Short mmCIF file of C-alpha atoms in Angstrom, two decimals:
data_model
loop_
_atom_site.label_atom_id
_atom_site.label_comp_id
_atom_site.label_asym_id
_atom_site.label_seq_id
_atom_site.Cartn_x
_atom_site.Cartn_y
_atom_site.Cartn_z
CA UNK A 1 10.67 34.04 6.03
CA UNK A 2 11.52 32.54 9.41
CA UNK A 3 13.08 29.10 9.15
CA UNK A 4 13.33 27.28 12.45
CA UNK A 5 14.90 23.89 13.14
CA UNK A 6 17.77 21.75 11.92
CA UNK A 7 18.25 22.06 8.17
CA UNK A 8 20.64 22.72 5.30
CA UNK A 9 21.12 26.50 5.49
CA UNK A 10 22.26 26.54 1.89
CA UNK A 11 19.20 24.75 0.58
CA UNK A 12 16.18 26.17 2.36
CA UNK A 13 12.56 26.65 1.37
CA UNK A 14 13.44 29.29 -1.20
CA UNK A 15 15.23 26.68 -3.29
CA UNK A 16 11.84 25.00 -3.77
CA UNK A 17 10.31 28.25 -5.01
CA UNK A 18 8.48 29.13 -1.79
CA UNK A 19 8.36 32.85 -1.11
CA UNK A 20 6.81 35.20 1.43
CA UNK A 21 6.00 32.26 3.67
CA UNK A 22 5.42 33.35 7.24
CA UNK A 23 7.53 30.57 8.75
CA UNK A 24 8.87 27.08 8.07
CA UNK A 25 9.42 24.65 10.93
CA UNK A 26 12.09 22.16 9.92
CA UNK A 27 12.28 18.53 10.95
CA UNK A 28 10.27 18.85 14.14
CA UNK A 29 9.56 15.66 16.07
CA UNK A 30 6.36 14.35 17.62
CA UNK A 31 6.24 16.60 20.75
CA UNK A 32 6.59 19.83 18.77
CA UNK A 33 4.22 18.72 16.02
CA UNK A 34 1.61 17.71 18.59
CA UNK A 35 1.81 21.22 20.04
CA UNK A 36 1.43 22.87 16.64
CA UNK A 37 -1.43 20.62 15.56
CA UNK A 38 -3.33 21.23 18.80
CA UNK A 39 -2.68 24.97 18.78
CA UNK A 40 -4.03 25.22 15.24
CA UNK A 41 -7.07 23.06 16.03
CA UNK A 42 -6.10 20.40 13.47
CA UNK A 43 -6.33 17.40 15.78
CA UNK A 44 -6.92 16.18 19.32
CA UNK A 45 -5.12 13.86 21.73
CA UNK A 46 -7.02 10.77 22.80
CA UNK A 47 -6.95 8.89 26.10
CA UNK A 48 -3.99 6.77 24.97
CA UNK A 49 -1.85 9.71 23.84
CA UNK A 50 -2.33 9.22 20.09
CA UNK A 51 -2.84 12.27 17.85
CA UNK A 52 -6.26 11.97 16.18
CA UNK A 53 -7.51 13.82 13.11
CA UNK A 54 -10.48 13.73 10.78
CA UNK A 55 -9.76 13.96 7.07
CA UNK A 56 -13.11 15.49 6.10
CA UNK A 57 -14.68 14.73 2.74
CA UNK A 58 -11.82 12.50 1.58
CA UNK A 59 -11.40 9.43 3.77
CA UNK A 60 -9.24 7.63 1.22
CA UNK A 61 -7.22 8.26 -1.90
CA UNK A 62 -8.87 9.78 -4.96
CA UNK A 63 -7.15 8.04 -7.91
CA UNK A 64 -9.29 9.86 -10.47
CA UNK A 65 -7.69 13.12 -9.32
CA UNK A 66 -4.10 11.93 -9.81
CA UNK A 67 -2.18 13.21 -12.87
CA UNK A 68 1.31 12.78 -14.29
CA UNK A 69 3.15 15.22 -16.54
CA UNK A 70 3.48 13.84 -20.06
CA UNK A 71 6.70 15.18 -21.54
CA UNK A 72 9.58 14.03 -23.73
CA UNK A 73 10.98 11.92 -20.88
CA UNK A 74 7.78 10.23 -19.67
CA UNK A 75 5.94 9.89 -22.98
CA UNK A 76 7.58 6.56 -23.89
CA UNK A 77 8.09 5.24 -20.35
CA UNK A 78 4.78 5.75 -18.54
CA UNK A 79 1.84 3.34 -18.81
CA UNK A 80 -0.71 5.85 -20.07
CA UNK A 81 -3.52 3.30 -20.15
CA UNK A 82 -3.34 3.34 -16.36
CA UNK A 83 -2.30 6.94 -15.74
CA UNK A 84 -3.87 10.32 -16.49
CA UNK A 85 -1.73 12.99 -18.08
CA UNK A 86 -1.37 16.74 -17.94
CA UNK A 87 0.92 18.89 -20.04
CA UNK A 88 4.12 20.55 -18.78
CA UNK A 89 2.36 23.90 -19.21
CA UNK A 90 -0.60 22.85 -17.08
CA UNK A 91 1.72 21.58 -14.35
CA UNK A 92 3.75 24.81 -14.49
CA UNK A 93 0.57 26.82 -13.93
CA UNK A 94 -0.47 24.52 -11.09
CA UNK A 95 2.98 24.74 -9.49
CA UNK A 96 2.99 28.55 -9.69
CA UNK A 97 -0.46 28.69 -8.12
CA UNK A 98 0.61 26.36 -5.32
CA UNK A 99 3.56 28.62 -4.52
CA UNK A 100 1.31 31.70 -4.56
CA UNK A 101 -1.21 29.96 -2.30
CA UNK A 102 1.52 29.17 0.25
CA UNK A 103 2.40 32.84 0.74
CA UNK A 104 1.70 33.96 4.28
CA UNK A 105 1.37 30.38 5.57
CA UNK A 106 3.25 28.66 8.37
CA UNK A 107 4.54 25.39 6.95
CA UNK A 108 6.21 22.31 8.36
CA UNK A 109 9.05 20.66 6.46
CA UNK A 110 10.59 17.20 6.77
CA UNK A 111 13.77 15.90 5.14
CA UNK A 112 13.42 12.14 4.79
CA UNK A 113 14.48 9.08 2.83
CA UNK A 114 12.24 6.98 0.64
CA UNK A 115 13.98 3.61 0.99
CA UNK A 116 16.10 1.90 3.65
CA UNK A 117 18.86 0.78 1.28
CA UNK A 118 21.39 3.65 0.88
CA UNK A 119 22.13 2.46 -2.66
CA UNK A 120 18.57 3.02 -3.85
CA UNK A 121 16.85 5.48 -1.49
CA UNK A 122 15.59 8.83 -2.68
CA UNK A 123 16.10 12.01 -0.66
CA UNK A 124 12.63 13.46 -0.16
CA UNK A 125 11.61 16.88 1.19
CA UNK A 126 7.97 17.33 2.22
CA UNK A 127 6.32 20.71 2.92
CA UNK A 128 2.94 20.48 4.63
CA UNK A 129 0.27 22.99 5.54
CA UNK A 130 -0.96 20.80 8.41
CA UNK A 131 1.31 19.95 11.33
CA UNK A 132 -0.28 16.53 11.75
CA UNK A 133 0.51 15.75 8.09
CA UNK A 134 4.14 16.51 8.90
CA UNK A 135 4.08 14.01 11.77
CA UNK A 136 2.38 11.47 9.50
CA UNK A 137 5.00 11.64 6.76
CA UNK A 138 7.84 11.78 9.30
CA UNK A 139 6.41 8.56 10.71
CA UNK A 140 5.92 6.83 7.36
CA UNK A 141 9.27 7.55 5.67
CA UNK A 142 12.81 6.86 6.86
CA UNK A 143 14.26 9.49 9.19
CA UNK A 144 17.89 10.58 8.61
CA UNK A 145 20.31 11.03 11.46
CA UNK A 146 20.34 14.62 12.74
CA UNK A 147 23.93 14.98 11.50
CA UNK A 148 22.78 14.31 7.93
CA UNK A 149 20.26 17.16 7.83
CA UNK A 150 22.82 19.96 7.54
CA UNK A 151 23.88 18.73 4.08
CA UNK A 152 20.52 17.36 2.89
CA UNK A 153 19.67 18.24 -0.73
CA UNK A 154 16.36 16.75 -1.95
CA UNK A 155 15.91 14.72 -5.10
CA UNK A 156 12.12 14.77 -4.70
CA UNK A 157 10.00 17.63 -3.29
CA UNK A 158 6.39 17.28 -2.13
CA UNK A 159 4.17 20.30 -1.45
CA UNK A 160 0.99 19.32 0.39
CA UNK A 161 -1.62 22.09 0.78
CA UNK A 162 -5.12 20.75 1.61
CA UNK A 163 -6.66 24.26 1.47
CA UNK A 164 -5.58 24.70 -2.18
CA UNK A 165 -8.32 24.35 -4.78
CA UNK A 166 -7.36 23.43 -8.33
CA UNK A 167 -9.03 24.99 -11.38
CA UNK A 168 -9.86 22.21 -13.87
CA UNK A 169 -9.85 24.58 -16.85
CA UNK A 170 -6.53 26.21 -15.97
CA UNK A 171 -4.74 23.14 -14.66
CA UNK A 172 -6.17 20.39 -16.88
CA UNK A 173 -7.43 18.32 -13.97
CA UNK A 174 -10.80 16.83 -13.03
CA UNK A 175 -11.83 18.72 -9.89
CA UNK A 176 -10.63 21.03 -7.13
CA UNK A 177 -8.83 18.07 -5.59
CA UNK A 178 -5.47 17.26 -7.21
CA UNK A 179 -2.40 15.07 -6.99
CA UNK A 180 0.09 15.99 -9.69
CA UNK A 181 3.48 14.39 -10.35
CA UNK A 182 6.30 15.78 -12.46
CA UNK A 183 8.50 12.69 -12.52
CA UNK A 184 11.25 14.27 -14.61
CA UNK A 185 11.71 17.23 -12.25
CA UNK A 186 10.96 15.38 -9.02
CA UNK A 187 8.01 17.48 -7.83
CA UNK A 188 4.70 16.31 -6.32
CA UNK A 189 1.80 18.69 -5.67
CA UNK A 190 -1.15 17.65 -3.46
CA UNK A 191 -4.14 19.91 -2.89
CA UNK A 192 -7.76 19.72 -1.80
CA UNK A 193 -7.52 16.60 0.39
CA UNK A 194 -6.68 16.16 4.05
CA UNK A 195 -6.21 12.41 3.60
CA UNK A 196 -2.54 11.94 4.52
CA UNK A 197 -2.14 8.71 2.56
CA UNK A 198 -1.99 10.72 -0.69
CA UNK A 199 1.56 11.79 0.26
CA UNK A 200 2.76 8.28 0.99
CA UNK A 201 1.33 6.76 -2.19
CA UNK A 202 2.61 9.55 -4.44
CA UNK A 203 6.13 8.97 -3.20
CA UNK A 204 5.61 5.23 -3.74
CA UNK A 205 4.52 5.96 -7.32
CA UNK A 206 7.73 7.92 -7.89
CA UNK A 207 9.85 5.03 -6.61
CA UNK A 208 7.87 2.67 -8.86
CA UNK A 209 8.93 4.84 -11.78
CA UNK A 210 12.61 5.24 -10.87
CA UNK A 211 13.67 1.89 -9.44
CA UNK A 212 13.15 -0.51 -12.40
CA UNK A 213 15.89 1.39 -14.28
CA UNK A 214 18.20 0.51 -11.35
CA UNK A 215 17.33 -3.17 -11.49
CA UNK A 216 15.07 -2.99 -8.44
CA UNK A 217 11.49 -4.32 -8.37
CA UNK A 218 9.25 -1.96 -6.36
CA UNK A 219 6.44 -3.85 -4.62
CA UNK A 220 3.17 -3.08 -2.82
CA UNK A 221 3.73 -5.68 -0.13
CA UNK A 222 4.62 -6.33 3.49
CA UNK A 223 7.66 -8.37 4.51
CA UNK A 224 9.19 -10.14 7.47
CA UNK A 225 12.17 -12.36 8.20
CA UNK A 226 12.69 -15.44 10.35
CA UNK A 227 15.47 -16.14 12.84
CA UNK A 228 17.39 -18.01 10.16
CA UNK A 229 17.32 -15.08 7.74
CA UNK A 230 14.49 -16.52 5.64
CA UNK A 231 12.57 -13.46 4.47
CA UNK A 232 9.03 -13.53 3.11
CA UNK A 233 6.97 -11.15 0.97
CA UNK A 234 3.20 -10.64 1.33
CA UNK A 235 1.34 -9.08 -1.61
CA UNK A 236 -2.25 -7.98 -1.18
CA UNK A 237 -4.72 -5.16 -1.63
CA UNK A 238 -6.15 -3.18 1.27
CA UNK A 239 -8.01 -5.34 3.76
CA UNK A 240 -6.47 -8.67 2.71
CA UNK A 241 -4.18 -9.00 5.74
CA UNK A 242 -0.74 -7.74 4.65
CA UNK A 243 -0.16 -5.83 7.86
CA UNK A 244 -1.78 -8.42 10.13
CA UNK A 245 0.12 -11.44 8.77
CA UNK A 246 3.50 -9.73 8.54
CA UNK A 247 3.26 -8.58 12.20
CA UNK A 248 4.14 -12.09 13.40
CA UNK A 249 5.68 -12.18 16.90
CA UNK A 250 7.85 -15.15 15.88
CA UNK A 251 9.44 -13.23 12.98
CA UNK A 252 11.07 -9.80 12.53
CA UNK A 253 8.95 -7.23 10.71
CA UNK A 254 10.68 -5.53 7.79
CA UNK A 255 7.68 -3.38 6.84
CA UNK A 256 3.95 -3.48 6.18
CA UNK A 257 3.34 -1.93 2.76
CA UNK A 258 6.11 -0.91 0.34
CA UNK A 259 9.41 -2.62 -0.47
CA UNK A 260 12.08 -3.01 -3.10
CA UNK A 261 13.69 -6.27 -4.28
CA UNK A 262 17.26 -5.83 -5.49
CA UNK A 263 20.29 -8.01 -6.19
CA UNK A 264 21.10 -7.76 -2.49
CA UNK A 265 17.67 -8.74 -1.13
CA UNK A 266 14.60 -6.80 0.01
CA UNK A 267 14.35 -3.42 1.71
CA UNK A 268 11.56 -1.33 3.16
CA UNK A 269 10.73 2.01 1.56
CA UNK A 270 9.29 3.26 4.83
CA UNK A 271 10.05 3.86 8.49
CA UNK A 272 6.53 3.29 9.75
CA UNK A 273 3.28 1.39 9.29
CA UNK A 274 -0.12 2.55 8.05
CA UNK A 275 -2.59 -0.04 9.26
CA UNK A 276 -6.32 -0.27 8.72
CA UNK A 277 -7.78 -0.26 12.21
CA UNK A 278 -11.49 -0.91 11.72
CA UNK A 279 -12.41 -3.60 14.28
CA UNK A 280 -8.84 -3.57 15.61
CA UNK A 281 -8.60 -5.69 18.77
CA UNK A 282 -5.95 -6.68 21.26
CA UNK A 283 -6.80 -10.37 20.90
CA UNK A 284 -6.57 -10.60 17.11
CA UNK A 285 -3.77 -8.10 16.43
CA UNK A 286 -1.94 -7.36 19.68
CA UNK A 287 1.13 -5.68 18.16
CA UNK A 288 -0.85 -3.28 15.96
CA UNK A 289 -3.35 -2.61 18.76
CA UNK A 290 -0.57 -1.70 21.20
CA UNK A 291 1.23 0.48 18.63
CA UNK A 292 -1.99 2.43 17.96
CA UNK A 293 -2.54 3.23 21.63
CA UNK A 294 0.46 5.36 22.51
CA UNK A 295 2.01 8.79 22.10
CA UNK A 296 3.38 9.25 18.59
CA UNK A 297 0.72 7.27 16.76
CA UNK A 298 -1.53 9.15 14.33
CA UNK A 299 -5.14 7.98 14.00
CA UNK A 300 -7.30 9.00 11.05
CA UNK A 301 -11.11 9.11 11.25
CA UNK A 302 -11.32 6.88 14.34
CA UNK A 303 -14.45 7.55 16.42
CA UNK A 304 -13.89 8.40 20.10
CA UNK A 305 -16.16 8.54 23.10
CA UNK A 306 -16.85 12.24 23.60
CA UNK A 307 -16.41 12.27 27.37
CA UNK A 308 -13.41 9.94 27.71
CA UNK A 309 -11.72 10.16 24.31
CA UNK A 310 -11.30 6.40 24.34
CA UNK A 311 -11.10 5.12 20.74
CA UNK A 312 -13.86 2.87 19.43
CA UNK A 313 -12.15 0.85 16.74
CA UNK A 314 -15.39 -1.00 15.95
CA UNK A 315 -17.18 2.19 14.86
CA UNK A 316 -17.06 2.67 11.08
CA UNK A 317 -19.60 5.50 10.95
CA UNK A 318 -17.06 7.94 9.49
CA UNK A 319 -15.48 5.39 7.16
CA UNK A 320 -14.47 1.73 7.02
CA UNK A 321 -11.01 3.03 6.07
CA UNK A 322 -9.97 4.12 9.57
CA UNK A 323 -6.19 4.18 9.82
CA UNK A 324 -3.35 4.10 12.32
CA UNK A 325 0.12 5.38 11.45
CA UNK A 326 2.97 4.57 13.81
CA UNK A 327 6.77 4.24 13.68
CA UNK A 328 8.17 0.79 12.96
CA UNK A 329 9.93 0.81 16.32
CA UNK A 330 6.49 0.67 17.99
CA UNK A 331 6.41 -3.01 16.89
CA UNK A 332 8.61 -4.91 19.38
CA UNK A 333 10.19 -7.22 16.80
CA UNK A 334 10.63 -4.72 13.96
CA UNK A 335 13.87 -4.53 11.98
CA UNK A 336 15.94 -1.44 12.67
CA UNK A 337 17.72 -1.67 9.32
CA UNK A 338 14.62 -2.27 7.18
CA UNK A 339 16.65 -4.69 5.06
CA UNK A 340 16.82 -8.47 4.66
CA UNK A 341 18.28 -11.06 2.32
CA UNK A 342 16.68 -12.76 -0.65
CA UNK A 343 13.17 -14.06 0.09
CA UNK A 344 12.46 -17.78 0.44
CA UNK A 345 8.67 -17.38 0.17
CA UNK A 346 6.24 -15.11 -1.63
CA UNK A 347 2.60 -14.98 -0.51
CA UNK A 348 -0.24 -13.42 -2.53
CA UNK A 349 -3.27 -12.57 -0.40
CA UNK A 350 -6.83 -12.45 -1.70
CA UNK A 351 -9.94 -11.77 0.38
CA UNK A 352 -12.20 -13.88 -1.83
CA UNK A 353 -15.75 -12.89 -0.88
CA UNK A 354 -17.08 -15.49 -3.35
CA UNK A 355 -15.77 -18.25 -1.07
CA UNK A 356 -14.23 -20.19 -3.97
CA UNK A 357 -10.46 -20.00 -3.53
CA UNK A 358 -8.80 -22.50 -1.17
CA UNK A 359 -7.19 -21.12 2.00
CA UNK A 360 -3.75 -21.84 0.52
CA UNK A 361 -2.34 -23.04 -2.81
CA UNK A 362 1.15 -23.54 -4.23
CA UNK A 363 1.93 -21.60 -7.43
CA UNK A 364 4.40 -22.28 -10.21
CA UNK A 365 6.45 -19.26 -11.36
CA UNK A 366 4.12 -18.84 -14.37
CA UNK A 367 1.05 -19.03 -12.14
CA UNK A 368 2.68 -16.52 -9.78
CA UNK A 369 3.14 -14.06 -12.63
CA UNK A 370 -0.46 -14.66 -13.77
CA UNK A 371 -1.88 -13.96 -10.31
CA UNK A 372 0.53 -11.04 -9.75
CA UNK A 373 -0.71 -9.36 -12.93
CA UNK A 374 -4.30 -10.21 -11.95
CA UNK A 375 -4.03 -8.78 -8.41
CA UNK A 376 -7.35 -10.25 -7.31
CA UNK A 377 -9.47 -9.63 -4.24
CA UNK A 378 -13.21 -9.00 -3.80
CA UNK A 379 -15.10 -6.06 -2.37
CA UNK A 380 -17.77 -6.97 0.12
CA UNK A 381 -21.33 -5.86 -0.53
CA UNK A 382 -22.44 -3.01 1.68
CA UNK A 383 -19.02 -1.52 2.43
CA UNK A 384 -19.06 0.85 -0.55
CA UNK A 385 -21.84 2.82 -2.16
CA UNK A 386 -23.33 1.15 -5.24
CA UNK A 387 -22.02 -2.37 -4.73
CA UNK A 388 -25.46 -3.98 -4.41
CA UNK A 389 -26.08 -7.34 -2.79
CA UNK A 390 -23.34 -9.43 -4.41
CA UNK A 391 -19.57 -9.31 -3.84
CA UNK A 392 -17.66 -7.53 -6.59
CA UNK A 393 -14.28 -8.70 -7.92
CA UNK A 394 -11.41 -6.23 -7.77
CA UNK A 395 -8.44 -6.81 -10.06
CA UNK A 396 -5.59 -4.42 -9.32
CA UNK A 397 -2.62 -5.45 -11.41
CA UNK A 398 0.58 -6.09 -9.45
CA UNK A 399 -1.56 -5.54 -6.34
CA UNK A 400 -1.19 -1.80 -6.83
CA UNK A 401 -2.39 -0.52 -10.21
CA UNK A 402 -3.02 3.06 -8.97
CA UNK A 403 0.71 3.34 -8.20
CA UNK A 404 2.15 1.84 -11.40
CA UNK A 405 3.64 4.45 -13.71
CA UNK A 406 5.05 1.76 -16.04
CA UNK A 407 3.54 -1.07 -18.04
CA UNK A 408 2.48 -3.91 -15.68
CA UNK A 409 4.55 -6.41 -17.69
CA UNK A 410 7.69 -4.51 -16.63
CA UNK A 411 7.01 -5.43 -13.00
CA UNK A 412 5.62 -8.87 -13.83
CA UNK A 413 8.68 -9.92 -15.81
CA UNK A 414 11.00 -8.62 -13.12
CA UNK A 415 9.10 -10.62 -10.50
CA UNK A 416 9.17 -13.81 -12.55
CA UNK A 417 12.91 -13.46 -13.14
CA UNK A 418 13.63 -12.90 -9.45
CA UNK A 419 11.46 -15.86 -8.41
CA UNK A 420 13.36 -18.13 -10.79
CA UNK A 421 16.80 -16.77 -9.90
CA UNK A 422 16.34 -17.17 -6.16
CA UNK A 423 14.16 -20.32 -6.22
CA UNK A 424 11.33 -18.67 -4.29
CA UNK A 425 8.29 -20.70 -3.21
CA UNK A 426 5.04 -18.91 -4.16
CA UNK A 427 1.66 -19.23 -2.45
CA UNK A 428 -1.85 -17.92 -2.94
CA UNK A 429 -3.73 -17.45 0.34
CA UNK A 430 -7.45 -16.75 0.65
CA UNK A 431 -8.17 -14.57 3.70
CA UNK A 432 -11.78 -14.10 2.56
CA UNK A 433 -14.76 -16.41 2.91
CA UNK A 434 -15.35 -20.12 3.33
CA UNK A 435 -18.54 -22.20 3.42
CA UNK A 436 -20.28 -19.89 0.98
CA UNK A 437 -19.97 -16.40 -0.45
CA UNK A 438 -20.28 -13.28 1.70
CA UNK A 439 -23.67 -13.30 3.41
CA UNK A 440 -23.85 -17.09 3.55
CA UNK A 441 -20.39 -18.30 4.54
CA UNK A 442 -18.05 -17.04 7.21
CA UNK A 443 -14.75 -15.20 7.18
CA UNK A 444 -11.74 -17.51 7.00
CA UNK A 445 -10.59 -17.93 10.63
CA UNK A 446 -7.44 -15.92 11.28
CA UNK A 447 -5.95 -18.81 13.27
CA UNK A 448 -6.32 -21.05 10.20
CA UNK A 449 -4.61 -18.49 7.95
CA UNK A 450 -1.81 -18.01 10.47
CA UNK A 451 -1.28 -21.77 10.73
CA UNK A 452 -1.16 -22.24 6.97
CA UNK A 453 1.14 -19.29 6.36
CA UNK A 454 3.39 -20.45 9.20
CA UNK A 455 3.59 -23.94 7.65
CA UNK A 456 4.45 -22.44 4.27
CA UNK A 457 7.20 -20.24 5.70
CA UNK A 458 8.83 -22.95 7.81
CA UNK A 459 8.95 -25.38 4.87
CA UNK A 460 6.34 -27.81 6.20
CA UNK A 461 4.24 -27.56 3.02
CA UNK A 462 7.07 -28.02 0.58
CA UNK A 463 6.67 -31.78 0.18
CA UNK A 464 3.10 -32.46 1.34
CA UNK A 465 0.57 -34.31 -0.81
CA UNK A 466 -1.45 -31.94 -2.99
CA UNK A 467 -4.45 -32.09 -5.26
CA UNK A 468 -4.75 -30.05 -8.46
CA UNK A 469 -7.60 -27.59 -8.16
CA UNK A 470 -10.24 -28.27 -10.82
CA UNK A 471 -10.93 -24.61 -11.47
CA UNK A 472 -7.58 -22.83 -11.08
CA UNK A 473 -5.04 -25.55 -11.77
CA UNK A 474 -2.79 -24.83 -8.81
CA UNK A 475 -1.62 -27.34 -6.19
CA UNK A 476 -3.60 -27.41 -2.94
CA UNK A 477 -2.38 -29.33 0.15
CA UNK A 478 -4.75 -32.11 1.16
CA UNK A 479 -3.78 -32.05 4.84
CA UNK A 480 -1.93 -29.69 7.16
CA UNK A 481 -1.34 -30.44 10.87
CA UNK A 482 -3.69 -28.45 13.06
CA UNK A 483 -6.09 -27.53 10.23
CA UNK A 484 -9.38 -29.33 9.60
CA UNK A 485 -8.95 -31.17 6.25
CA UNK A 486 -12.33 -30.14 4.80
CA UNK A 487 -11.48 -26.43 4.95
CA UNK A 488 -8.61 -27.02 2.52
CA UNK A 489 -11.11 -28.02 -0.19
CA UNK A 490 -13.68 -25.20 -0.46
CA UNK A 491 -16.45 -27.23 -2.09
CA UNK A 492 -16.58 -29.44 1.00
CA UNK A 493 -17.44 -26.40 3.14
CA UNK A 494 -20.47 -25.47 1.01
CA UNK A 495 -23.88 -26.99 1.73
CA UNK A 496 -24.96 -26.44 -1.89
CA UNK A 497 -22.32 -28.09 -4.11
CA UNK A 498 -24.06 -27.04 -7.34
CA UNK A 499 -24.04 -23.42 -6.23
CA UNK A 500 -20.32 -23.70 -5.47
CA UNK A 501 -19.64 -24.98 -8.98
CA UNK A 502 -21.71 -22.18 -10.49
CA UNK A 503 -19.90 -19.55 -8.40
CA UNK A 504 -16.47 -21.00 -9.12
CA UNK A 505 -17.12 -21.06 -12.86
CA UNK A 506 -18.27 -17.45 -12.71
CA UNK A 507 -15.08 -16.41 -10.90
CA UNK A 508 -12.94 -18.26 -13.46
CA UNK A 509 -14.71 -16.25 -16.15
CA UNK A 510 -13.98 -13.00 -14.31
CA UNK A 511 -10.26 -13.87 -14.14
CA UNK A 512 -10.09 -14.71 -17.84
CA UNK A 513 -11.97 -11.59 -18.88
CA UNK A 514 -9.69 -9.39 -16.80
CA UNK A 515 -6.49 -11.01 -18.06
CA UNK A 516 -7.37 -10.56 -21.73
CA UNK A 517 -5.69 -7.13 -21.63
CA UNK A 518 -2.33 -8.71 -20.73
CA UNK A 519 -2.32 -11.68 -23.12
CA UNK A 520 -0.21 -9.96 -25.77
CA UNK A 521 2.41 -8.96 -23.17
CA UNK A 522 3.12 -12.41 -21.69
CA UNK A 523 4.44 -15.69 -23.06
CA UNK A 524 2.55 -18.90 -23.73
CA UNK A 525 3.47 -20.41 -20.35
CA UNK A 526 1.85 -17.54 -18.46
CA UNK A 527 -1.21 -17.60 -20.73
CA UNK A 528 -1.51 -21.33 -19.99
CA UNK A 529 -1.57 -20.56 -16.25
CA UNK A 530 -5.05 -19.08 -16.62
CA UNK A 531 -7.83 -20.87 -14.71
CA UNK A 532 -9.86 -23.26 -16.80
CA UNK A 533 -12.67 -25.45 -15.46
CA UNK A 534 -11.87 -29.14 -15.72
CA UNK A 535 -8.13 -28.67 -16.17
CA UNK A 536 -7.63 -31.59 -13.77
CA UNK A 537 -9.72 -33.93 -11.68
CA UNK A 538 -10.23 -33.36 -8.01
#
């Protein structure tokens, strides 16, 4: 096979089992990958210079098609209640068929790091069928210096072939679409989907498996750091504002999605950002908007005007999950190292479409563990098929259950220990609705959320007067400069107080029902942090 580009000559594609491949293009940058993607008809260039691709049938991850090899190593370590298994024999057949399918193809390869901290990063090699996928993963992971490539030997290998179709009977999977992880051997196979995020999240899953044994807590979160070195962590599911709130022009961005917390502080797993860009605007999110409108950005499923190729970020006709991937350096105040010291603040974000949670609340360490294991947000009616007229709660433990190969209590206990050790202030922030549930109330104003988060991070809220929330038991500030006092107490924003009480009680019940599965894995203090109506007077 032809192998072109900077690489380790002694550890080429053949070492990964690839054979009779037409060519492999190694470690190409954006200009070359643009050329290949355009020549092959995979993507187009828009008016701003971004590379734009459609992902076809799959416009998001397909967690039901993700499988992990269950072998002597993983049998006792993986959380099988939350992960689907295949046998070593089924994976071996799948792997062999992937290698056969790649014969005659022209592939792109990237040698990258998963993790900014040299002590904990994993050397990752990614082979892709699509050139734009190669640019995507080059953007999202950490890029080695050119001098490091000649001796690069991977610890993890990803083979991404969207044209491959799995055979459920032969491979033990659910459909033709497949994401399969052999954690013991360090191999990830992705087939059937053009959605590039499958690569990123599979590598994240692998780090979630490996890092706890090294004393590092892997986290689905964004992070930034202030001028005084005061770093902050933002947990939250998709659409809750992780990327938006961490891209603060007054603070340095560490990263927008995946980080580790070690004895030395926090570090980004990635070298880029993967932002939701539905309704993206220059006024609301200037840094992300600017980063998405330049050469080197990769846009997924964004609608463009046919004649001008100007992106229409308001158009969700293809999917609400439109995405923009761009290098961290596209954000003016991004950290070049991807590392920071121990966090001073931890923020958990929930887009509460029931309109019940206050815009900010202070959490005790036990409450923080409770809400971390709960991982609450709410899906808005109408954005997904089958949701009906009412909002639906979404509880994703540790704010990332699809990416947790281990028992949630492993991550929860690590978080609680780190919070206590480093005296971290913890906050719950509602970026969802106020004045009523979705359809009646309004979305929490971004300027209010920014003001409250800013006050939390600069220490202004540390000693303010608080009330104890009647439903959830956490401390809620009664006044914050620049924020209307009534918005801090959700019931005061509802016209129908009885309906608020009914809705709040229902949400408390949803929390308690969800947490029942964790009650045997946590101590009495965490169990006591559960919401309970009437726990204290307003």
